[in-house]
């Protein structure tokens, strides 16, 4: 089989790899049919993240199941599924209490598509080995196209996690979204609007992303981040920019929440005294992943949200090295299913 290998910024190539096989009765082999870049992948490919090649890249995909072990009961060959980006044992306390992204059993941070975290491959590869398939795979509703939820493992549920649960606690709250990195900020706008936010304000310097945010229902403001952008109960920082993060921290209501997607690869001095006086709940991390996938898919399936405005292009899987060499906002690489989704 072939894997798409990130070599260095702007350079990717197909490389032959050994064929994959089941390693245990609860495993599966899946074949990606719609794969896309996480915002982190775009930073890696542009040379703006501290990850060096060569390695198989990608951790967001919809796949069809090719084979399953004897103990797998929830999926079968031909099922179309979301593949959790994180590697999880399904047995430890963290997997059981909603933190499978921090599984105790596997190497810390184990996931597809990054170097040094285990030999798991990447989602732009022709095949993936999945451990604990019943835990790691979520069926895509039959009437939802794979292209629409290609980001259903990570960026879509991440944006859901940053917005919907908080709006359930504070219905009608205003939301500030600091853009600048890629798709997560735009998906956050989408979910915030669908979840009944009052105002959704989106700040960015990129005209294209601002246009998409406006189409998704945001009040858009173009320009560099100010020191302070107002007072919002819910703030999402998906900028990968230190000034935007600091603006987010200074623009939250007392006892409000600021969630940062990360992308900050060096230390950022925190305005801790301002945060102390205001009262800020701050989260940064990789998101919980799997626990939010099913509900995210349900929102798409019921037509509550439509991720398609964020998609920048759809191209054949074969063209991945060229398409991803200079990745657009949200490129999706596709190929036909072998089993017709049955």
CSV table of N, CA, C and O in Angstrom, one decimal, residues 246-340:
chain,number,residue,atom,x,y,z
A,246,UNK,N,-3.9,36.9,23.4
A,246,UNK,CA,-3.9,37.9,24.5
A,246,UNK,C,-5.2,38.7,24.4
A,246,UNK,O,-5.8,39.1,25.5
A,247,UNK,N,-5.6,39.1,23.2
A,247,UNK,CA,-6.8,39.8,23.0
A,247,UNK,C,-8.0,39.0,23.5
A,247,UNK,O,-8.9,39.5,24.2
A,248,UNK,N,-8.0,37.7,23.2
A,248,UNK,CA,-9.1,36.8,23.7
A,248,UNK,C,-9.1,36.8,25.2
A,248,UNK,O,-10.2,36.9,25.8
A,249,UNK,N,-8.0,36.7,25.9
A,249,UNK,CA,-8.0,36.7,27.3
A,249,UNK,C,-8.4,38.0,28.0
A,249,UNK,O,-8.9,38.0,29.1
A,250,UNK,N,-8.2,39.1,27.3
A,250,UNK,CA,-8.6,40.4,27.8
A,250,UNK,C,-10.1,40.8,27.4
A,250,UNK,O,-10.5,41.8,27.9
A,251,UNK,N,-10.7,39.9,26.6
A,251,UNK,CA,-12.0,40.3,26.1
A,251,UNK,C,-13.1,39.3,26.6
A,251,UNK,O,-14.2,39.3,26.0
A,252,UNK,N,-12.9,38.7,27.7
A,252,UNK,CA,-13.9,37.8,28.3
A,252,UNK,C,-14.6,38.4,29.4
A,252,UNK,O,-14.0,39.2,30.2
A,253,UNK,N,-15.9,38.1,29.5
A,253,UNK,CA,-16.7,38.5,30.7
A,253,UNK,C,-16.2,38.0,32.0
A,253,UNK,O,-15.5,36.9,32.0
A,254,UNK,N,-16.4,38.6,33.1
A,254,UNK,CA,-16.0,38.0,34.4
A,254,UNK,C,-16.6,36.6,34.5
A,254,UNK,O,-17.8,36.3,34.3
A,255,UNK,N,-15.7,35.7,34.9
A,255,UNK,CA,-16.0,34.3,35.1
A,255,UNK,C,-16.4,33.6,33.8
A,255,UNK,O,-16.9,32.5,33.8
A,256,UNK,N,-16.0,34.2,32.6
A,256,UNK,CA,-16.3,33.6,31.3
A,256,UNK,C,-15.2,32.6,31.0
A,256,UNK,O,-14.3,32.4,31.7
A,257,UNK,N,-15.4,32.0,29.8
A,257,UNK,CA,-14.4,31.0,29.4
A,257,UNK,C,-13.7,31.3,28.1
A,257,UNK,O,-14.4,31.9,27.1
A,258,UNK,N,-12.5,31.1,28.1
A,258,UNK,CA,-11.6,31.3,26.9
A,258,UNK,C,-11.1,29.9,26.5
A,258,UNK,O,-10.4,29.3,27.3
A,259,UNK,N,-11.4,29.4,25.3
A,259,UNK,CA,-10.8,28.2,24.8
A,259,UNK,C,-9.9,28.4,23.7
A,259,UNK,O,-10.2,29.2,22.7
A,260,UNK,N,-8.7,27.9,23.8
A,260,UNK,CA,-7.7,28.1,22.7
A,260,UNK,C,-7.3,26.8,22.1
A,260,UNK,O,-7.0,25.8,22.8
A,261,UNK,N,-7.4,26.8,20.8
A,261,UNK,CA,-7.1,25.5,20.0
A,261,UNK,C,-5.6,25.2,20.0
A,261,UNK,O,-5.3,24.1,19.7
A,262,UNK,N,-4.8,26.1,20.4
A,262,UNK,CA,-3.4,25.8,20.4
A,262,UNK,C,-2.8,26.4,19.1
A,262,UNK,O,-3.2,27.5,18.6
A,263,UNK,N,-1.8,25.7,18.6
A,263,UNK,CA,-1.0,26.3,17.5
A,263,UNK,C,0.0,27.3,18.0
A,263,UNK,O,0.6,28.0,17.2
A,264,UNK,N,0.1,27.4,19.3
A,264,UNK,CA,1.1,28.3,19.9
A,264,UNK,C,2.4,27.4,20.2
A,264,UNK,O,2.3,26.7,21.2
A,265,UNK,N,3.4,27.6,19.5
A,265,UNK,CA,4.5,26.6,19.6
A,265,UNK,C,5.7,27.3,20.4
A,265,UNK,O,6.8,26.7,20.4
A,266,UNK,N,5.4,28.4,21.0
A,266,UNK,CA,6.4,29.0,21.9
A,266,UNK,C,5.6,29.6,23.1
A,266,UNK,O,4.4,29.8,23.0
A,267,UNK,N,6.3,29.9,24.1
A,267,UNK,CA,5.7,30.4,25.3
A,267,UNK,C,5.0,31.8,25.0
A,267,UNK,O,5.6,32.6,24.3
A,268,UNK,N,3.9,32.0,25.5
A,268,UNK,CA,3.2,33.3,25.4
A,268,UNK,C,3.0,33.9,26.8
A,268,UNK,O,2.4,33.2,27.7
A,269,UNK,N,3.6,35.0,27.1
A,269,UNK,CA,3.4,35.6,28.4
A,269,UNK,C,1.9,35.9,28.7
A,269,UNK,O,1.2,36.5,27.9
A,270,UNK,N,1.4,35.4,29.8
A,270,UNK,CA,0.0,35.5,30.1
A,270,UNK,C,-0.3,36.7,31.0
A,270,UNK,O,0.4,36.9,32.0
A,271,UNK,N,-1.4,37.4,30.7
A,271,UNK,CA,-1.7,38.6,31.6
A,271,UNK,C,-2.4,38.1,32.8
A,271,UNK,O,-3.6,38.3,33.1
A,272,UNK,N,-1.7,37.4,33.7
A,272,UNK,CA,-2.3,36.7,34.8
A,272,UNK,C,-3.0,37.6,35.8
A,272,UNK,O,-4.1,37.3,36.4
A,273,UNK,N,-2.5,38.8,36.0
A,273,UNK,CA,-3.1,39.7,37.0
A,273,UNK,C,-4.5,40.2,36.4
A,273,UNK,O,-5.5,40.2,37.1
A,274,UNK,N,-4.5,40.5,35.1
A,274,UNK,CA,-5.8,40.9,34.5
A,274,UNK,C,-6.8,39.7,34.6
A,274,UNK,O,-8.0,39.9,34.9
A,275,UNK,N,-6.3,38.5,34.3
A,275,UNK,CA,-7.1,37.3,34.4
A,275,UNK,C,-7.6,37.1,35.8
A,275,UNK,O,-8.8,36.7,36.0
A,276,UNK,N,-6.8,37.3,36.8
A,276,UNK,CA,-7.1,37.1,38.2
A,276,UNK,C,-8.3,38.1,38.6
A,276,UNK,O,-9.2,37.7,39.2
A,277,UNK,N,-8.1,39.3,38.2
A,277,UNK,CA,-9.1,40.3,38.5
A,277,UNK,C,-10.4,40.1,37.8
A,277,UNK,O,-11.5,40.4,38.4
A,278,UNK,N,-10.4,39.6,36.6
A,278,UNK,CA,-11.6,39.3,35.9
A,278,UNK,C,-12.3,38.0,36.3
A,278,UNK,O,-13.5,38.0,36.5
A,279,UNK,N,-11.4,37.0,36.5
A,279,UNK,CA,-12.0,35.7,36.7
A,279,UNK,C,-12.2,35.0,35.3
A,279,UNK,O,-13.1,35.2,34.6
A,280,UNK,N,-11.2,34.2,34.9
A,280,UNK,CA,-11.2,33.6,33.6
A,280,UNK,C,-11.0,32.1,33.7
A,280,UNK,O,-10.1,31.6,34.4
A,281,UNK,N,-11.9,31.3,33.1
A,281,UNK,CA,-11.7,29.9,32.9
A,281,UNK,C,-11.0,29.7,31.6
A,281,UNK,O,-11.6,30.0,30.5
A,282,UNK,N,-9.8,29.1,31.6
A,282,UNK,CA,-9.0,29.0,30.3
A,282,UNK,C,-8.7,27.6,30.0
A,282,UNK,O,-8.3,26.8,30.9
A,283,UNK,N,-9.0,27.2,28.8
A,283,UNK,CA,-8.7,25.8,28.3
A,283,UNK,C,-7.8,25.9,27.1
A,283,UNK,O,-8.1,26.7,26.2
A,284,UNK,N,-6.8,25.1,27.1
A,284,UNK,CA,-6.1,24.9,25.8
A,284,UNK,C,-5.7,23.4,25.8
A,284,UNK,O,-5.4,22.8,26.8
A,285,UNK,N,-5.7,22.9,24.6
A,285,UNK,CA,-5.5,21.5,24.4
A,285,UNK,C,-5.9,21.0,23.1
A,285,UNK,O,-6.3,21.8,22.2
A,286,UNK,N,-5.9,19.7,22.9
A,286,UNK,CA,-6.2,19.1,21.6
A,286,UNK,C,-7.6,18.7,21.4
A,286,UNK,O,-8.0,18.2,20.4
A,287,UNK,N,-8.4,19.0,22.4
A,287,UNK,CA,-9.8,18.6,22.3
A,287,UNK,C,-10.0,17.1,22.7
A,287,UNK,O,-9.1,16.3,22.6
A,288,UNK,N,-11.2,16.7,23.0
A,288,UNK,CA,-11.4,15.4,23.5
A,288,UNK,C,-11.7,14.4,22.3
A,288,UNK,O,-11.6,13.2,22.5
A,289,UNK,N,-12.0,14.9,21.2
A,289,UNK,CA,-12.1,14.0,20.0
A,289,UNK,C,-13.3,13.1,20.1
A,289,UNK,O,-14.5,13.5,20.0
A,290,UNK,N,-13.1,11.8,20.2
A,290,UNK,CA,-14.1,10.8,20.0
A,290,UNK,C,-15.4,11.0,20.8
A,290,UNK,O,-16.5,10.8,20.2
A,291,UNK,N,-15.4,11.5,22.0
A,291,UNK,CA,-16.7,11.6,22.7
A,291,UNK,C,-17.7,12.6,22.1
A,291,UNK,O,-18.9,12.6,22.4
A,292,UNK,N,-17.2,13.5,21.2
A,292,UNK,CA,-18.0,14.5,20.6
A,292,UNK,C,-18.4,14.2,19.1
A,292,UNK,O,-19.1,14.9,18.5
A,293,UNK,N,-17.8,13.1,18.6
A,293,UNK,CA,-18.0,12.8,17.1
A,293,UNK,C,-19.5,12.5,16.8
A,293,UNK,O,-20.0,13.1,15.9
A,294,UNK,N,-20.1,11.6,17.6
A,294,UNK,CA,-21.5,11.2,17.2
A,294,UNK,C,-22.5,12.4,17.2
A,294,UNK,O,-23.3,12.5,16.3
A,295,UNK,N,-22.4,13.2,18.2
A,295,UNK,CA,-23.3,14.3,18.3
A,295,UNK,C,-23.0,15.4,17.2
A,295,UNK,O,-23.9,15.9,16.6
A,296,UNK,N,-21.8,15.6,16.9
A,296,UNK,CA,-21.4,16.4,15.8
A,296,UNK,C,-22.0,15.9,14.5
A,296,UNK,O,-22.6,16.7,13.7
A,297,UNK,N,-21.9,14.6,14.2
A,297,UNK,CA,-22.4,14.1,13.0
A,297,UNK,C,-24.0,14.2,13.0
A,297,UNK,O,-24.6,14.5,11.9
A,298,UNK,N,-24.6,14.1,14.2
A,298,UNK,CA,-26.0,14.2,14.3
A,298,UNK,C,-26.5,15.6,13.9
A,298,UNK,O,-27.5,15.8,13.2
A,299,UNK,N,-25.7,16.6,14.3
A,299,UNK,CA,-26.1,18.0,14.0
A,299,UNK,C,-26.0,18.2,12.4
A,299,UNK,O,-26.8,18.9,11.9
A,300,UNK,N,-25.0,17.6,11.8
A,300,UNK,CA,-24.9,17.7,10.4
A,300,UNK,C,-26.0,16.9,9.7
A,300,UNK,O,-26.7,17.4,8.8
A,301,UNK,N,-26.3,15.7,10.2
A,301,UNK,CA,-27.3,14.9,9.6
A,301,UNK,C,-28.7,15.5,9.6
A,301,UNK,O,-29.5,15.4,8.7
A,302,UNK,N,-29.0,16.3,10.7
A,302,UNK,CA,-30.3,16.9,10.9
A,302,UNK,C,-30.4,18.2,10.2
A,302,UNK,O,-31.4,18.9,10.3
A,303,UNK,N,-29.3,18.7,9.6
A,303,UNK,CA,-29.3,19.9,8.9
A,303,UNK,C,-29.2,21.1,9.8
A,303,UNK,O,-29.5,22.3,9.3
A,304,UNK,N,-28.8,20.9,11.0
A,304,UNK,CA,-28.6,22.1,11.9
A,304,UNK,C,-27.4,22.9,11.6
A,304,UNK,O,-27.3,24.1,11.8
A,305,UNK,N,-26.4,22.2,11.0
A,305,UNK,CA,-25.2,22.9,10.5
A,305,UNK,C,-24.8,22.4,9.2
A,305,UNK,O,-25.1,21.3,8.8
A,306,UNK,N,-24.1,23.2,8.4
A,306,UNK,CA,-23.6,22.9,7.1
A,306,UNK,C,-22.2,23.3,6.9
A,306,UNK,O,-21.9,24.5,6.8
A,307,UNK,N,-21.2,22.3,7.0
A,307,UNK,CA,-19.8,22.7,7.0
A,307,UNK,C,-19.3,23.0,5.6
A,307,UNK,O,-18.2,23.5,5.4
A,308,UNK,N,-20.1,22.8,4.5
A,308,UNK,CA,-19.6,23.0,3.2
A,308,UNK,C,-19.0,24.3,2.8
A,308,UNK,O,-18.1,24.4,2.0
A,309,UNK,N,-19.5,25.5,3.4
A,309,UNK,CA,-18.9,26.7,3.0
A,309,UNK,C,-17.4,26.8,3.3
A,309,UNK,O,-16.7,27.7,2.8
A,310,UNK,N,-16.9,26.0,4.3
A,310,UNK,CA,-15.5,26.1,4.7
A,310,UNK,C,-14.6,25.3,3.7
A,310,UNK,O,-13.5,25.6,3.6
A,311,UNK,N,-15.2,24.3,3.0
A,311,UNK,CA,-14.4,23.5,2.1
A,311,UNK,C,-13.9,24.4,1.0
A,311,UNK,O,-14.7,25.1,0.3
A,312,UNK,N,-12.6,24.3,0.7
A,312,UNK,CA,-12.0,25.2,-0.3
A,312,UNK,C,-11.9,24.5,-1.6
A,312,UNK,O,-11.9,25.1,-2.7
A,313,UNK,N,-11.7,23.2,-1.6
A,313,UNK,CA,-11.6,22.4,-2.9
A,313,UNK,C,-11.8,20.9,-2.6
A,313,UNK,O,-11.5,20.5,-1.5
A,314,UNK,N,-12.3,20.2,-3.6
A,314,UNK,CA,-12.4,18.8,-3.6
A,314,UNK,C,-11.6,18.2,-4.7
A,314,UNK,O,-11.8,18.6,-5.9
A,315,UNK,N,-10.7,17.4,-4.4
A,315,UNK,CA,-9.7,16.9,-5.5
A,315,UNK,C,-9.6,15.4,-5.3
A,315,UNK,O,-9.8,14.8,-4.3
A,316,UNK,N,-9.1,14.7,-6.4
A,316,UNK,CA,-8.9,13.2,-6.3
A,316,UNK,C,-7.8,12.9,-5.3
A,316,UNK,O,-6.8,13.7,-5.2
A,317,UNK,N,-7.9,11.8,-4.6
A,317,UNK,CA,-6.9,11.3,-3.6
A,317,UNK,C,-5.5,11.3,-4.2
A,317,UNK,O,-4.5,11.6,-3.6
A,318,UNK,N,-5.5,10.8,-5.5
A,318,UNK,CA,-4.2,10.7,-6.2
A,318,UNK,C,-3.4,12.0,-6.2
A,318,UNK,O,-2.2,12.0,-6.3
A,319,UNK,N,-4.1,13.1,-6.2
A,319,UNK,CA,-3.5,14.4,-6.4
A,319,UNK,C,-3.0,15.0,-5.1
A,319,UNK,O,-2.6,16.2,-5.1
A,320,UNK,N,-3.1,14.3,-4.0
A,320,UNK,CA,-2.7,14.8,-2.7
A,320,UNK,C,-1.3,15.5,-2.6
A,320,UNK,O,-1.2,16.6,-2.1
A,321,UNK,N,-0.3,14.9,-3.2
A,321,UNK,CA,1.0,15.6,-3.1
A,321,UNK,C,1.0,17.0,-3.6
A,321,UNK,O,1.6,17.9,-3.1
A,322,UNK,N,0.3,17.2,-4.8
A,322,UNK,CA,0.3,18.5,-5.4
A,322,UNK,C,-0.7,19.5,-4.7
A,322,UNK,O,-0.4,20.6,-4.3
A,323,UNK,N,-1.9,18.9,-4.3
A,323,UNK,CA,-2.9,19.8,-3.7
A,323,UNK,C,-2.4,20.3,-2.3
A,323,UNK,O,-2.6,21.4,-1.9
A,324,UNK,N,-1.8,19.4,-1.6
A,324,UNK,CA,-1.4,19.7,-0.2
A,324,UNK,C,0.0,20.5,-0.1
A,324,UNK,O,0.3,21.0,1.0
A,325,UNK,N,0.7,20.5,-1.2
A,325,UNK,CA,2.0,21.2,-1.2
A,325,UNK,C,1.8,22.7,-0.8
A,325,UNK,O,2.7,23.2,-0.1
A,326,UNK,N,0.7,23.3,-1.2
A,326,UNK,CA,0.4,24.7,-0.8
A,326,UNK,C,-1.1,24.6,-0.4
A,326,UNK,O,-2.0,25.0,-1.2
A,327,UNK,N,-1.4,24.1,0.8
A,327,UNK,CA,-2.8,23.8,1.1
A,327,UNK,C,-3.7,25.0,1.2
A,327,UNK,O,-3.3,26.0,1.8
A,328,UNK,N,-4.9,24.9,0.6
A,328,UNK,CA,-5.8,26.0,0.8
A,328,UNK,C,-6.5,25.8,2.1
A,328,UNK,O,-6.1,25.0,3.0
A,329,UNK,N,-7.6,26.6,2.4
A,329,UNK,CA,-8.2,26.6,3.7
A,329,UNK,C,-8.6,25.2,4.2
A,329,UNK,O,-8.3,24.8,5.3
A,330,UNK,N,-9.4,24.5,3.3
A,330,UNK,CA,-9.9,23.2,3.7
A,330,UNK,C,-10.0,22.3,2.5
A,330,UNK,O,-11.1,22.0,2.0
A,331,UNK,N,-8.9,21.8,2.0
A,331,UNK,CA,-9.0,20.9,0.8
A,331,UNK,C,-9.4,19.5,1.2
A,331,UNK,O,-9.0,19.0,2.3
A,332,UNK,N,-10.2,18.8,0.4
A,332,UNK,CA,-10.7,17.5,0.7
A,332,UNK,C,-10.3,16.6,-0.4
A,332,UNK,O,-10.6,16.9,-1.6
A,333,UNK,N,-9.6,15.5,-0.1
A,333,UNK,CA,-9.1,14.5,-1.1
A,333,UNK,C,-10.1,13.3,-1.0
A,333,UNK,O,-10.3,12.8,0.0
A,334,UNK,N,-10.6,12.9,-2.2
A,334,UNK,CA,-11.6,11.8,-2.2
A,334,UNK,C,-11.3,10.7,-3.2
A,334,UNK,O,-10.5,10.9,-4.1
A,335,UNK,N,-11.8,9.6,-3.0
A,335,UNK,CA,-11.8,8.5,-3.9
A,335,UNK,C,-13.0,7.6,-3.7
A,335,UNK,O,-13.6,7.6,-2.6
A,336,UNK,N,-13.5,6.9,-4.7
A,336,UNK,CA,-14.7,6.1,-4.6
A,336,UNK,C,-14.5,5.0,-3.5
A,336,UNK,O,-13.5,4.4,-3.3
A,337,UNK,N,-15.6,4.6,-2.9
A,337,UNK,CA,-15.7,3.5,-2.0
A,337,UNK,C,-15.6,2.2,-2.8
A,337,UNK,O,-16.1,2.1,-3.9
A,338,UNK,N,-15.0,1.2,-2.2
A,338,UNK,CA,-14.9,-0.1,-2.9
A,338,UNK,C,-16.2,-0.9,-2.8
A,338,UNK,O,-16.5,-1.7,-3.6
A,339,UNK,N,-16.9,-0.7,-1.6
A,339,UNK,CA,-18.0,-1.5,-1.3
A,339,UNK,C,-19.3,-0.8,-1.4
A,339,UNK,O,-20.4,-1.3,-1.0
A,340,UNK,N,-19.3,0.4,-1.9
A,340,UNK,CA,-20.5,1.2,-2.1
A,340,UNK,C,-21.2,1.6,-0.8
A,340,UNK,O,-22.4,1.9,-0.8
